[in-house]
Amino acid sequence: MQTLVLLALIGFAAQLVDGALGMAYGVTSTTLLLTVGAAPAAASASVHLAEIGTTLASGIAHWRFGNVDWRTVLKIGVPGAVGAFAGATFLSGLSTEAAAPITSGILLALGSYILVRFTVRGLPRRRGDRPLPLGFLAPLGLVGGFLDASGGGGWGPVGTPALLSSGRLEPRKVIGTIDTSEFLVAIAASAGFLVGLGAGGFDLGWVLTLLIGGVAAAPLAAWLVRKLPARVLGSLVGGLIVLTNTRTLLRATGVGDTVVGWSLIAIALVWAAAVGWSLRAHRIERRGAPAAVQPALVGE
């Protein structure tokens, strides 16, 4: 019973972070299930089945708050679904441990760029409202969907930094679009796990508790993303990616827990300083001080 209550709380917290930052539901939830002894495929399968409900609730909430760019949802979501189905069937029979360091290295580079870009220079300059091309979104969706299903998470860490870096969408719409398109990814991944593992691959108790917590947090997260300053939001996203993927890379090198712990503490301190700097810069700009880049509230 205690485990189920903990899972519901984790589902709530994970969806709150995911809905506000565009990532971390799958990574957080899957990590917890692995710590209680779940097999990687069963953990990812159960999380993705729960995500059908949480992403639907999140997508509806983001839509009601005007956070979704529908031109982008299908362009990235459909290829993402294809990649997710392939990733789920792949994980059902194979381990992805060998690919983890490579994936984390790519994500670490993206996260570092986002963290530095938003902290130092603020909101990326908009390049107009032209829709993002399919040639950019389709490969991004395929890779993100495959990694999400095969690794238990990855749709947000791949998609959110890439869309933020494009400068074509406001940060709040990047997050809302990624969360909404993930509904298609979750359906396809669940179908792939059903084919690869059968119905017995899902733990319905885990699914239900994660679903309850995630659905409860979805409206709050969609509201929160409208209130956070865009510059601060970018620093939060970048720092989260750097922190999580640095841990994965250090673990892959086989260094001791002490080194990993102190390294993560150092990164967390730098991350906190970056967020504080961005918040201070935002407040100065809001008071009318001159700035090279004039970021606005995400909801403006």
mmCIF file of N, CA and C in Angstrom, residues 3-88:
data_model
loop_
_atom_site.group_PDB
_atom_site.id
_atom_site.type_symbol
_atom_site.label_atom_id
_atom_site.label_comp_id
_atom_site.label_asym_id
_atom_site.label_seq_id
_atom_site.Cartn_x
_atom_site.Cartn_y
_atom_site.Cartn_z
ATOM 1 N N THR A 3 3.818 1.564 -1.186
ATOM 2 C CA THR A 3 4.420 1.718 -2.504
ATOM 3 C C THR A 3 3.457 2.378 -3.478
ATOM 4 N N LEU A 4 2.164 2.001 -3.424
ATOM 5 C CA LEU A 4 1.174 2.578 -4.321
ATOM 6 C C LEU A 4 0.942 4.052 -4.014
ATOM 7 N N VAL A 5 0.917 4.415 -2.735
ATOM 8 C CA VAL A 5 0.765 5.824 -2.367
ATOM 9 C C VAL A 5 1.962 6.630 -2.853
ATOM 10 N N LEU A 6 3.159 6.057 -2.684
ATOM 11 C CA LEU A 6 4.367 6.728 -3.156
ATOM 12 C C LEU A 6 4.327 6.915 -4.669
ATOM 13 N N LEU A 7 3.853 5.880 -5.384
ATOM 14 C CA LEU A 7 3.748 5.987 -6.837
ATOM 15 C C LEU A 7 2.783 7.093 -7.253
ATOM 16 N N ALA A 8 1.665 7.233 -6.537
ATOM 17 C CA ALA A 8 0.700 8.293 -6.854
ATOM 18 C C ALA A 8 1.331 9.672 -6.647
ATOM 19 N N LEU A 9 2.097 9.824 -5.561
ATOM 20 C CA LEU A 9 2.764 11.096 -5.298
ATOM 21 C C LEU A 9 3.834 11.379 -6.349
ATOM 22 N N ILE A 10 4.571 10.329 -6.733
ATOM 23 C CA ILE A 10 5.579 10.492 -7.773
ATOM 24 C C ILE A 10 4.918 10.854 -9.101
ATOM 25 N N GLY A 11 3.784 10.211 -9.403
ATOM 26 C CA GLY A 11 3.057 10.548 -10.619
ATOM 27 C C GLY A 11 2.621 11.995 -10.638
ATOM 28 N N PHE A 12 2.165 12.496 -9.483
ATOM 29 C CA PHE A 12 1.758 13.899 -9.380
ATOM 30 C C PHE A 12 2.949 14.823 -9.612
ATOM 31 N N ALA A 13 4.050 14.560 -8.890
ATOM 32 C CA ALA A 13 5.231 15.408 -9.004
ATOM 33 C C ALA A 13 5.837 15.343 -10.405
ATOM 34 N N ALA A 14 5.883 14.134 -10.968
ATOM 35 C CA ALA A 14 6.471 13.971 -12.295
ATOM 36 C C ALA A 14 5.665 14.709 -13.354
ATOM 37 N N GLN A 15 4.336 14.638 -13.280
ATOM 38 C CA GLN A 15 3.506 15.337 -14.250
ATOM 39 C C GLN A 15 3.562 16.846 -14.048
ATOM 40 N N LEU A 16 3.708 17.284 -12.800
ATOM 41 C CA LEU A 16 3.833 18.715 -12.534
ATOM 42 C C LEU A 16 5.088 19.265 -13.202
ATOM 43 N N VAL A 17 6.188 18.531 -13.069
ATOM 44 C CA VAL A 17 7.435 18.944 -13.715
ATOM 45 C C VAL A 17 7.317 18.828 -15.232
ATOM 46 N N ASP A 18 6.771 17.713 -15.706
ATOM 47 C CA ASP A 18 6.656 17.470 -17.140
ATOM 48 C C ASP A 18 5.762 18.514 -17.807
ATOM 49 N N GLY A 19 4.627 18.822 -17.187
ATOM 50 C CA GLY A 19 3.712 19.783 -17.780
ATOM 51 C C GLY A 19 4.236 21.199 -17.765
ATOM 52 N N ALA A 20 5.115 21.507 -16.805
ATOM 53 C CA ALA A 20 5.671 22.848 -16.710
ATOM 54 C C ALA A 20 6.967 23.016 -17.493
ATOM 55 N N LEU A 21 7.764 21.921 -17.610
ATOM 56 C CA LEU A 21 9.055 22.017 -18.284
ATOM 57 C C LEU A 21 9.115 21.221 -19.579
ATOM 58 N N GLY A 22 8.101 20.413 -19.855
ATOM 59 C CA GLY A 22 8.091 19.652 -21.108
ATOM 60 C C GLY A 22 8.892 18.373 -21.066
ATOM 61 N N MET A 23 9.212 17.858 -19.906
ATOM 62 C CA MET A 23 9.995 16.634 -19.796
ATOM 63 C C MET A 23 9.968 16.098 -18.374
ATOM 64 N N ALA A 24 10.389 14.849 -18.220
ATOM 65 C CA ALA A 24 10.730 14.212 -16.940
ATOM 66 C C ALA A 24 9.679 13.273 -16.394
ATOM 67 N N TYR A 25 8.462 13.179 -16.953
ATOM 68 C CA TYR A 25 7.488 12.243 -16.403
ATOM 69 C C TYR A 25 7.981 10.806 -16.555
ATOM 70 N N GLY A 26 8.347 10.429 -17.767
ATOM 71 C CA GLY A 26 8.784 9.063 -18.005
ATOM 72 C C GLY A 26 10.057 8.721 -17.261
ATOM 73 N N VAL A 27 11.032 9.627 -17.302
ATOM 74 C CA VAL A 27 12.311 9.367 -16.646
ATOM 75 C C VAL A 27 12.115 9.188 -15.149
ATOM 76 N N THR A 28 11.345 10.092 -14.525
ATOM 77 C CA THR A 28 11.136 10.023 -13.074
ATOM 78 C C THR A 28 10.379 8.760 -12.678
ATOM 79 N N SER A 29 9.287 8.494 -13.364
ATOM 80 C CA SER A 29 8.437 7.359 -13.004
ATOM 81 C C SER A 29 9.135 6.029 -13.263
ATOM 82 N N THR A 30 9.807 5.914 -14.403
ATOM 83 C CA THR A 30 10.502 4.670 -14.726
ATOM 84 C C THR A 30 11.629 4.405 -13.741
ATOM 85 N N THR A 31 12.356 5.462 -13.369
ATOM 86 C CA THR A 31 13.439 5.306 -12.404
ATOM 87 C C THR A 31 12.926 4.746 -11.091
ATOM 88 N N LEU A 32 11.776 5.262 -10.618
ATOM 89 C CA LEU A 32 11.209 4.772 -9.370
ATOM 90 C C LEU A 32 10.849 3.297 -9.467
ATOM 91 N N LEU A 33 10.225 2.912 -10.571
ATOM 92 C CA LEU A 33 9.828 1.515 -10.732
ATOM 93 C C LEU A 33 11.047 0.600 -10.775
ATOM 94 N N LEU A 34 12.114 1.057 -11.385
ATOM 95 C CA LEU A 34 13.331 0.248 -11.433
ATOM 96 C C LEU A 34 13.928 0.068 -10.036
ATOM 97 N N THR A 35 13.806 1.108 -9.187
ATOM 98 C CA THR A 35 14.362 1.001 -7.837
ATOM 99 C C THR A 35 13.597 0.013 -6.966
ATOM 100 N N VAL A 36 12.332 -0.252 -7.313
ATOM 101 C CA VAL A 36 11.567 -1.230 -6.526
ATOM 102 C C VAL A 36 11.622 -2.621 -7.156
ATOM 103 N N GLY A 37 12.521 -2.793 -8.146
ATOM 104 C CA GLY A 37 12.770 -4.117 -8.683
ATOM 105 C C GLY A 37 12.066 -4.472 -9.968
ATOM 106 N N ALA A 38 11.429 -3.507 -10.640
ATOM 107 C CA ALA A 38 10.737 -3.802 -11.892
ATOM 108 C C ALA A 38 11.741 -4.037 -13.022
ATOM 109 N N ALA A 39 11.408 -4.918 -13.936
ATOM 110 C CA ALA A 39 12.226 -5.112 -15.127
ATOM 111 C C ALA A 39 12.095 -3.879 -16.020
ATOM 112 N N PRO A 40 13.161 -3.507 -16.752
ATOM 113 C CA PRO A 40 13.098 -2.296 -17.585
ATOM 114 C C PRO A 40 11.917 -2.270 -18.546
ATOM 115 N N ALA A 41 11.652 -3.379 -19.232
ATOM 116 C CA ALA A 41 10.553 -3.401 -20.196
ATOM 117 C C ALA A 41 9.207 -3.239 -19.498
ATOM 118 N N ALA A 42 9.018 -3.926 -18.365
ATOM 119 C CA ALA A 42 7.757 -3.821 -17.637
ATOM 120 C C ALA A 42 7.559 -2.421 -17.076
ATOM 121 N N ALA A 43 8.641 -1.810 -16.592
ATOM 122 C CA ALA A 43 8.548 -0.451 -16.058
ATOM 123 C C ALA A 43 8.157 0.536 -17.149
ATOM 124 N N SER A 44 8.853 0.475 -18.291
ATOM 125 C CA SER A 44 8.541 1.385 -19.387
ATOM 126 C C SER A 44 7.135 1.149 -19.926
ATOM 127 N N ALA A 45 6.737 -0.125 -20.013
ATOM 128 C CA ALA A 45 5.404 -0.453 -20.514
ATOM 129 C C ALA A 45 4.327 0.135 -19.613
ATOM 130 N N SER A 46 4.462 -0.027 -18.302
ATOM 131 C CA SER A 46 3.464 0.475 -17.366
ATOM 132 C C SER A 46 3.412 1.997 -17.368
ATOM 133 N N VAL A 47 4.575 2.631 -17.427
ATOM 134 C CA VAL A 47 4.616 4.100 -17.459
ATOM 135 C C VAL A 47 3.947 4.631 -18.719
ATOM 136 N N HIS A 48 4.199 4.000 -19.860
ATOM 137 C CA HIS A 48 3.603 4.493 -21.108
ATOM 138 C C HIS A 48 2.092 4.262 -21.152
ATOM 139 N N LEU A 49 1.642 3.187 -20.565
ATOM 140 C CA LEU A 49 0.196 2.987 -20.509
ATOM 141 C C LEU A 49 -0.453 4.061 -19.641
ATOM 142 N N ALA A 50 0.191 4.399 -18.524
ATOM 143 C CA ALA A 50 -0.323 5.481 -17.680
ATOM 144 C C ALA A 50 -0.265 6.817 -18.416
ATOM 145 N N GLU A 51 0.744 6.977 -19.260
ATOM 146 C CA GLU A 51 0.905 8.235 -19.980
ATOM 147 C C GLU A 51 -0.198 8.482 -20.997
ATOM 148 N N ILE A 52 -0.887 7.468 -21.433
ATOM 149 C CA ILE A 52 -2.018 7.703 -22.333
ATOM 150 C C ILE A 52 -3.027 8.625 -21.652
ATOM 151 N N GLY A 53 -3.281 8.353 -20.371
ATOM 152 C CA GLY A 53 -4.207 9.195 -19.625
ATOM 153 C C GLY A 53 -3.615 10.532 -19.228
ATOM 154 N N THR A 54 -2.367 10.519 -18.750
ATOM 155 C CA THR A 54 -1.766 11.776 -18.275
ATOM 156 C C THR A 54 -1.500 12.748 -19.417
ATOM 157 N N THR A 55 -1.052 12.241 -20.567
ATOM 158 C CA THR A 55 -0.793 13.139 -21.690
ATOM 159 C C THR A 55 -2.089 13.666 -22.296
ATOM 160 N N LEU A 56 -3.154 12.861 -22.256
ATOM 161 C CA LEU A 56 -4.453 13.353 -22.727
ATOM 162 C C LEU A 56 -4.929 14.496 -21.834
ATOM 163 N N ALA A 57 -4.841 14.296 -20.512
ATOM 164 C CA ALA A 57 -5.244 15.351 -19.580
ATOM 165 C C ALA A 57 -4.362 16.582 -19.737
ATOM 166 N N SER A 58 -3.062 16.363 -19.890
ATOM 167 C CA SER A 58 -2.128 17.475 -20.046
ATOM 168 C C SER A 58 -2.388 18.227 -21.349
ATOM 169 N N GLY A 59 -2.621 17.485 -22.439
ATOM 170 C CA GLY A 59 -2.892 18.123 -23.723
ATOM 171 C C GLY A 59 -4.143 18.978 -23.686
ATOM 172 N N ILE A 60 -5.195 18.473 -23.062
ATOM 173 C CA ILE A 60 -6.440 19.240 -22.952
ATOM 174 C C ILE A 60 -6.216 20.512 -22.138
ATOM 175 N N ALA A 61 -5.474 20.374 -21.036
ATOM 176 C CA ALA A 61 -5.208 21.537 -20.190
ATOM 177 C C ALA A 61 -4.376 22.574 -20.931
ATOM 178 N N HIS A 62 -3.332 22.134 -21.627
ATOM 179 C CA HIS A 62 -2.499 23.066 -22.391
ATOM 180 C C HIS A 62 -3.306 23.723 -23.513
ATOM 181 N N TRP A 63 -4.177 22.976 -24.152
ATOM 182 C CA TRP A 63 -5.025 23.533 -25.211
ATOM 183 C C TRP A 63 -5.930 24.633 -24.652
ATOM 184 N N ARG A 64 -6.495 24.398 -23.501
ATOM 185 C CA ARG A 64 -7.405 25.382 -22.912
ATOM 186 C C ARG A 64 -6.664 26.646 -22.500
ATOM 187 N N PHE A 65 -5.385 26.523 -22.167
ATOM 188 C CA PHE A 65 -4.593 27.693 -21.815
ATOM 189 C C PHE A 65 -3.873 28.300 -23.025
ATOM 190 N N GLY A 66 -4.116 27.770 -24.219
ATOM 191 C CA GLY A 66 -3.520 28.322 -25.433
ATOM 192 C C GLY A 66 -2.052 28.017 -25.599
ATOM 193 N N ASN A 67 -1.608 26.870 -25.094
ATOM 194 C CA ASN A 67 -0.184 26.532 -25.125
ATOM 195 C C ASN A 67 0.204 25.573 -26.248
ATOM 196 N N VAL A 68 -0.701 25.275 -27.194
ATOM 197 C CA VAL A 68 -0.438 24.233 -28.192
ATOM 198 C C VAL A 68 -0.375 24.828 -29.593
ATOM 199 N N ASP A 69 0.671 24.461 -30.339
ATOM 200 C CA ASP A 69 0.763 24.805 -31.754
ATOM 201 C C ASP A 69 0.371 23.559 -32.548
ATOM 202 N N TRP A 70 -0.851 23.551 -33.053
ATOM 203 C CA TRP A 70 -1.389 22.344 -33.682
ATOM 204 C C TRP A 70 -0.706 22.016 -35.001
ATOM 205 N N ARG A 71 -0.097 23.021 -35.646
ATOM 206 C CA ARG A 71 0.622 22.749 -36.894
ATOM 207 C C ARG A 71 1.820 21.817 -36.646
ATOM 208 N N THR A 72 2.352 21.893 -35.436
ATOM 209 C CA THR A 72 3.544 21.107 -35.115
ATOM 210 C C THR A 72 3.199 19.753 -34.509
ATOM 211 N N VAL A 73 2.052 19.648 -33.850
ATOM 212 C CA VAL A 73 1.703 18.428 -33.112
ATOM 213 C C VAL A 73 1.745 17.189 -33.999
ATOM 214 N N LEU A 74 1.033 17.235 -35.127
ATOM 215 C CA LEU A 74 0.981 16.050 -35.987
ATOM 216 C C LEU A 74 2.304 15.807 -36.713
ATOM 217 N N LYS A 75 3.000 16.879 -37.078
ATOM 218 C CA LYS A 75 4.257 16.731 -37.811
ATOM 219 C C LYS A 75 5.324 16.015 -36.986
ATOM 220 N N ILE A 76 5.289 16.221 -35.676
ATOM 221 C CA ILE A 76 6.272 15.552 -34.836
ATOM 222 C C ILE A 76 5.672 14.334 -34.141
ATOM 223 N N GLY A 77 4.354 14.376 -33.879
ATOM 224 C CA GLY A 77 3.707 13.306 -33.126
ATOM 225 C C GLY A 77 3.565 12.008 -33.897
ATOM 226 N N VAL A 78 3.212 12.089 -35.179
ATOM 227 C CA VAL A 78 3.039 10.865 -35.976
ATOM 228 C C VAL A 78 4.377 10.144 -36.175
ATOM 229 N N PRO A 79 5.454 10.834 -36.601
ATOM 230 C CA PRO A 79 6.751 10.139 -36.656
ATOM 231 C C PRO A 79 7.192 9.643 -35.276
ATOM 232 N N GLY A 80 6.853 10.417 -34.225
ATOM 233 C CA GLY A 80 7.186 9.978 -32.882
ATOM 234 C C GLY A 80 6.497 8.683 -32.512
ATOM 235 N N ALA A 81 5.250 8.523 -32.964
ATOM 236 C CA ALA A 81 4.514 7.290 -32.701
ATOM 237 C C ALA A 81 5.164 6.102 -33.399
ATOM 238 N N VAL A 82 5.628 6.322 -34.625
ATOM 239 C CA VAL A 82 6.313 5.255 -35.370
ATOM 240 C C VAL A 82 7.589 4.833 -34.629
ATOM 241 N N GLY A 83 8.361 5.838 -34.195
ATOM 242 C CA GLY A 83 9.582 5.536 -33.459
ATOM 243 C C GLY A 83 9.313 4.858 -32.132
ATOM 244 N N ALA A 84 8.232 5.261 -31.467
ATOM 245 C CA ALA A 84 7.895 4.675 -30.167
ATOM 246 C C ALA A 84 7.501 3.212 -30.308
ATOM 247 N N PHE A 85 6.723 2.879 -31.338
ATOM 248 C CA PHE A 85 6.334 1.490 -31.548
ATOM 249 C C PHE A 85 7.574 0.628 -31.799
ATOM 250 N N ALA A 86 8.488 1.155 -32.624
ATOM 251 C CA ALA A 86 9.724 0.416 -32.896
ATOM 252 C C ALA A 86 10.562 0.265 -31.634
ATOM 253 N N GLY A 87 10.653 1.342 -30.831
ATOM 254 C CA GLY A 87 11.439 1.287 -29.606
ATOM 255 C C GLY A 87 10.866 0.323 -28.590
ATOM 256 N N ALA A 88 9.538 0.266 -28.502
ATOM 257 C CA ALA A 88 8.895 -0.638 -27.550
ATOM 258 C C ALA A 88 9.129 -2.094 -27.916
#
